Coordinates of C-alpha atoms in Angstrom, one line a residue:
Chain W
K1 CA -3.7 -2.7 1.9
N2 CA -1.6 0.3 3.0
E3 CA -0.2 0.2 6.5
V4 CA -1.3 3.9 6.9
E5 CA -4.8 5.1 6.0
Q6 CA -5.8 8.7 6.0
S7 CA -9.2 10.3 5.8
P8 CA -10.6 12.2 4.2
Q9 CA -8.7 12.1 0.9
N10 CA -9.9 15.5 -0.1
L11 CA -11.3 18.3 2.0
T12 CA -12.7 21.7 1.2
A13 CA -13.4 24.1 3.9
Q14 CA -14.4 27.8 4.3
E15 CA -11.9 30.1 5.8
G16 CA -12.2 30.1 9.6
E17 CA -13.5 26.5 9.9
F18 CA -12.0 24.0 12.3
I19 CA -10.4 21.1 10.3
T20 CA -9.6 17.6 11.4
I21 CA -7.6 15.1 9.4
N22 CA -7.4 11.5 10.6
C23 CA -4.7 8.9 10.3
S24 CA -5.0 5.2 11.3
Y25 CA -2.1 2.7 11.1
S26 CA -1.8 -1.0 11.5
V27 CA 1.7 -1.6 12.6
G28 CA 3.6 -1.0 15.9
I29 CA 5.4 2.3 15.7
S30 CA 8.1 4.2 17.4
A31 CA 6.9 7.6 16.1
L32 CA 4.3 9.2 13.9
H33 CA 5.0 12.3 11.6
W34 CA 2.6 14.8 10.1
L35 CA 4.0 16.4 7.0
Q36 CA 2.7 19.3 4.9
Q37 CA 3.3 19.5 1.1
H38 CA 2.6 22.6 -0.8
P39 CA 1.9 22.8 -4.5
G40 CA 5.3 22.4 -6.3
G41 CA 6.4 19.7 -4.0
G42 CA 8.2 21.2 -1.0
I43 CA 7.5 19.3 2.2
V44 CA 7.6 20.6 5.7
S45 CA 7.6 18.4 8.7
L46 CA 4.9 19.7 11.1
F47 CA 5.0 17.3 14.0
M48 CA 6.7 14.2 15.3
L49 CA 4.7 12.3 18.0
S50 CA 5.2 9.2 20.1
S51 CA 2.5 9.9 22.6
G52 CA 0.0 12.5 23.7
K53 CA -0.5 15.9 22.0
K54 CA 1.5 18.7 20.5
K55 CA 0.5 22.2 19.5
H56 CA 2.2 24.7 17.2
G57 CA 0.3 27.9 16.5
R58 CA -3.0 26.9 15.0
L59 CA -2.0 23.3 14.5
I60 CA -2.7 20.5 17.0
A61 CA -1.7 16.9 16.6
T62 CA -2.8 14.1 18.9
I63 CA -2.0 10.4 19.0
N64 CA -3.6 7.4 20.7
I65 CA -1.1 4.6 20.7
Q66 CA -3.6 2.0 21.9
E67 CA -6.1 2.8 19.2
K68 CA -3.4 3.3 16.5
H69 CA -4.9 6.6 15.5
S70 CA -3.7 10.2 15.2
S71 CA -5.5 13.4 14.3
L72 CA -4.3 16.7 12.9
H73 CA -6.4 19.7 13.7
I74 CA -6.3 23.2 12.2
T75 CA -8.1 25.9 14.0
A76 CA -9.3 29.1 12.3
S77 CA -8.3 27.7 8.9
H78 CA -6.8 30.1 6.3
P79 CA -6.3 29.8 2.5
R80 CA -2.6 29.5 3.1
D81 CA -3.3 26.2 4.9
S82 CA -4.2 24.7 1.5
A83 CA -1.8 21.9 1.0
V84 CA -1.5 18.1 1.1
Y85 CA -1.1 16.7 4.6
I86 CA 0.7 13.4 4.9
C87 CA 0.8 11.1 7.8
A88 CA 3.9 8.8 8.1
V89 CA 4.9 6.3 10.7
N90 CA 8.2 4.8 11.8
K91 CA 7.9 1.1 12.5
T92 CA 10.6 -0.1 14.8
G93 CA 13.8 -0.5 12.9
N94 CA 14.2 1.5 9.7
Q95 CA 10.8 0.9 8.1
F96 CA 8.8 4.0 7.3
Y97 CA 5.3 4.0 6.0
F98 CA 3.3 6.9 4.5
G99 CA -0.3 7.6 3.9
T100 CA -1.5 8.8 0.5
G101 CA -2.2 12.3 1.9
T102 CA -5.2 14.5 2.5
S103 CA -5.6 17.4 0.0
L104 CA -7.0 20.4 1.8
T105 CA -8.4 23.5 0.1
V106 CA -9.5 26.4 2.2
I107 CA -11.7 28.9 0.4
P108 CA -11.7 32.6 1.3
Chain Y
E1 CA 22.8 28.7 2.2
T2 CA 20.6 26.9 4.7
G3 CA 18.4 23.8 4.8
V4 CA 18.2 21.0 2.3
T5 CA 18.9 21.8 -1.4
Q6 CA 18.4 19.6 -4.4
T7 CA 19.6 20.0 -8.0
P8 CA 18.3 20.0 -10.6
R9 CA 14.8 21.0 -9.8
H10 CA 13.5 19.6 -13.1
L11 CA 15.0 16.8 -15.3
V12 CA 13.8 15.3 -18.5
M13 CA 15.7 12.3 -19.7
G14 CA 15.5 9.4 -22.2
M15 CA 15.5 5.8 -21.2
T16 CA 19.1 5.3 -22.3
N17 CA 20.5 8.3 -20.5
K18 CA 22.5 8.4 -17.3
K19 CA 21.9 11.2 -15.0
S20 CA 22.4 12.0 -11.3
L21 CA 20.4 13.9 -8.7
K22 CA 22.2 15.8 -6.1
C23 CA 21.1 16.7 -2.5
E24 CA 23.0 18.8 0.0
Q25 CA 22.1 19.6 3.6
H26 CA 23.5 22.5 5.6
L27 CA 22.0 21.4 8.9
G28 CA 24.8 19.3 10.4
H29 CA 22.6 16.2 10.2
N30 CA 23.9 12.7 10.1
A31 CA 21.2 10.9 8.2
M32 CA 19.9 11.5 4.7
Y33 CA 17.0 10.0 2.7
W34 CA 15.8 9.6 -0.8
Y35 CA 12.0 9.4 -1.4
K36 CA 10.0 8.9 -4.5
Q37 CA 6.5 10.4 -4.8
S38 CA 4.4 9.2 -7.7
A39 CA 1.0 10.7 -8.6
K40 CA -1.7 9.5 -6.2
K41 CA 0.6 7.0 -4.4
P42 CA 2.1 7.2 -0.9
L43 CA 5.6 8.5 -0.5
E44 CA 8.1 5.7 -0.9
L45 CA 11.2 5.6 1.1
M46 CA 14.0 4.5 -1.3
F47 CA 17.3 4.7 0.6
V48 CA 18.5 5.8 4.0
Y49 CA 22.1 6.8 4.8
S50 CA 22.7 7.0 8.5
L51 CA 26.3 7.9 9.6
E52 CA 27.2 6.7 6.0
E53 CA 25.6 3.3 6.5
R54 CA 23.1 2.5 3.8
V55 CA 19.6 1.0 4.4
E56 CA 17.7 0.0 1.3
N57 CA 14.1 -0.6 0.4
N58 CA 14.3 -3.9 -1.3
S59 CA 11.6 -3.0 -3.8
V60 CA 13.7 -0.3 -5.4
P61 CA 15.0 -1.4 -8.8
S62 CA 18.8 -1.5 -9.4
R63 CA 18.6 1.2 -12.0
F64 CA 18.5 3.6 -9.0
S65 CA 21.9 3.8 -7.3
P66 CA 22.6 6.0 -4.3
E67 CA 25.9 7.5 -3.2
C68 CA 26.7 9.3 0.0
P69 CA 30.3 10.5 0.0
N70 CA 29.9 12.4 3.3
S71 CA 27.2 13.3 5.7
S72 CA 26.3 16.5 3.8
H73 CA 25.9 15.2 0.3
L74 CA 23.7 12.5 -1.2
F75 CA 23.4 11.5 -4.9
L76 CA 20.9 9.4 -6.7
H77 CA 22.4 7.9 -9.9
L78 CA 19.9 7.0 -12.6
H79 CA 20.4 4.7 -15.6
T80 CA 18.2 3.0 -18.1
L81 CA 15.1 4.4 -16.4
Q82 CA 11.5 3.6 -17.5
P83 CA 8.7 6.0 -18.1
E84 CA 7.0 4.7 -14.8
D85 CA 10.0 6.1 -12.9
S86 CA 8.7 9.6 -13.7
A87 CA 8.0 11.2 -10.3
L88 CA 9.0 13.7 -7.8
Y89 CA 12.2 12.7 -6.0
L90 CA 12.6 14.1 -2.6
C91 CA 15.7 14.3 -0.4
A92 CA 15.5 14.7 3.4
S93 CA 17.8 14.8 6.3
S94 CA 17.5 14.3 10.0
Q95 CA 19.7 14.5 13.1
G96 CA 20.7 10.9 13.2
R97 CA 17.8 8.5 13.6
I98 CA 15.0 7.8 11.2
T99 CA 12.6 8.7 14.0
D100 CA 14.0 12.2 14.3
T101 CA 12.2 15.1 12.5
Q102 CA 13.1 15.1 8.9
Y103 CA 13.8 18.2 6.8
F104 CA 12.9 17.9 3.2
G105 CA 14.4 19.5 0.1
P106 CA 12.2 21.0 -2.7
G107 CA 12.4 17.9 -4.8
T108 CA 13.5 17.1 -8.4
R109 CA 10.6 16.6 -10.9
L110 CA 11.8 13.8 -13.2
T111 CA 10.3 12.9 -16.5
V112 CA 11.4 9.9 -18.4
L113 CA 10.5 9.8 -22.0

């Protein structure tokens, strides 16, 4: 069983829709990361969270440490948001676990 | 040039070949990472160099050998690879700690024949 589980695995949305991607983890962590990977492989780090909520443009990330759960929200989705979104957690020490990713397609 | 660069972007090699992947970061960071991304599998952290000290994932086979000559450069030496090693290999860097935001390179798409 993977230490990090993401849902859904695949998501198709209409342009303008509000999107939520969920991440649950089973280990104690010092930080959680949301990453975005575009076709071709390039990865961008979107957020690093250890508590609460962060917002950047149309992206919002939240984390509930007690429930071991994080969500990534995209408001007013756009076709350029189409990508794979990956949740990753740092366990204390140098251990780092990744989810399998959520493949998002936003249709015009 | 800025950010994290990787060369080559694509590599095809036979099982008996020896090759190296190169990563360079221009961000003044002190930690660099090698990741492997196979199709439909989670990202796998292979090696971490923090202030030139190496941390390994014990599940990585010895046919992968990292080298970090300084804080800006990271190599992954490959020898006698297997077809199942075909994957996207990603390099990343961060300020110093593994919990810091990581900046990724574009990756090297490796195919082992």
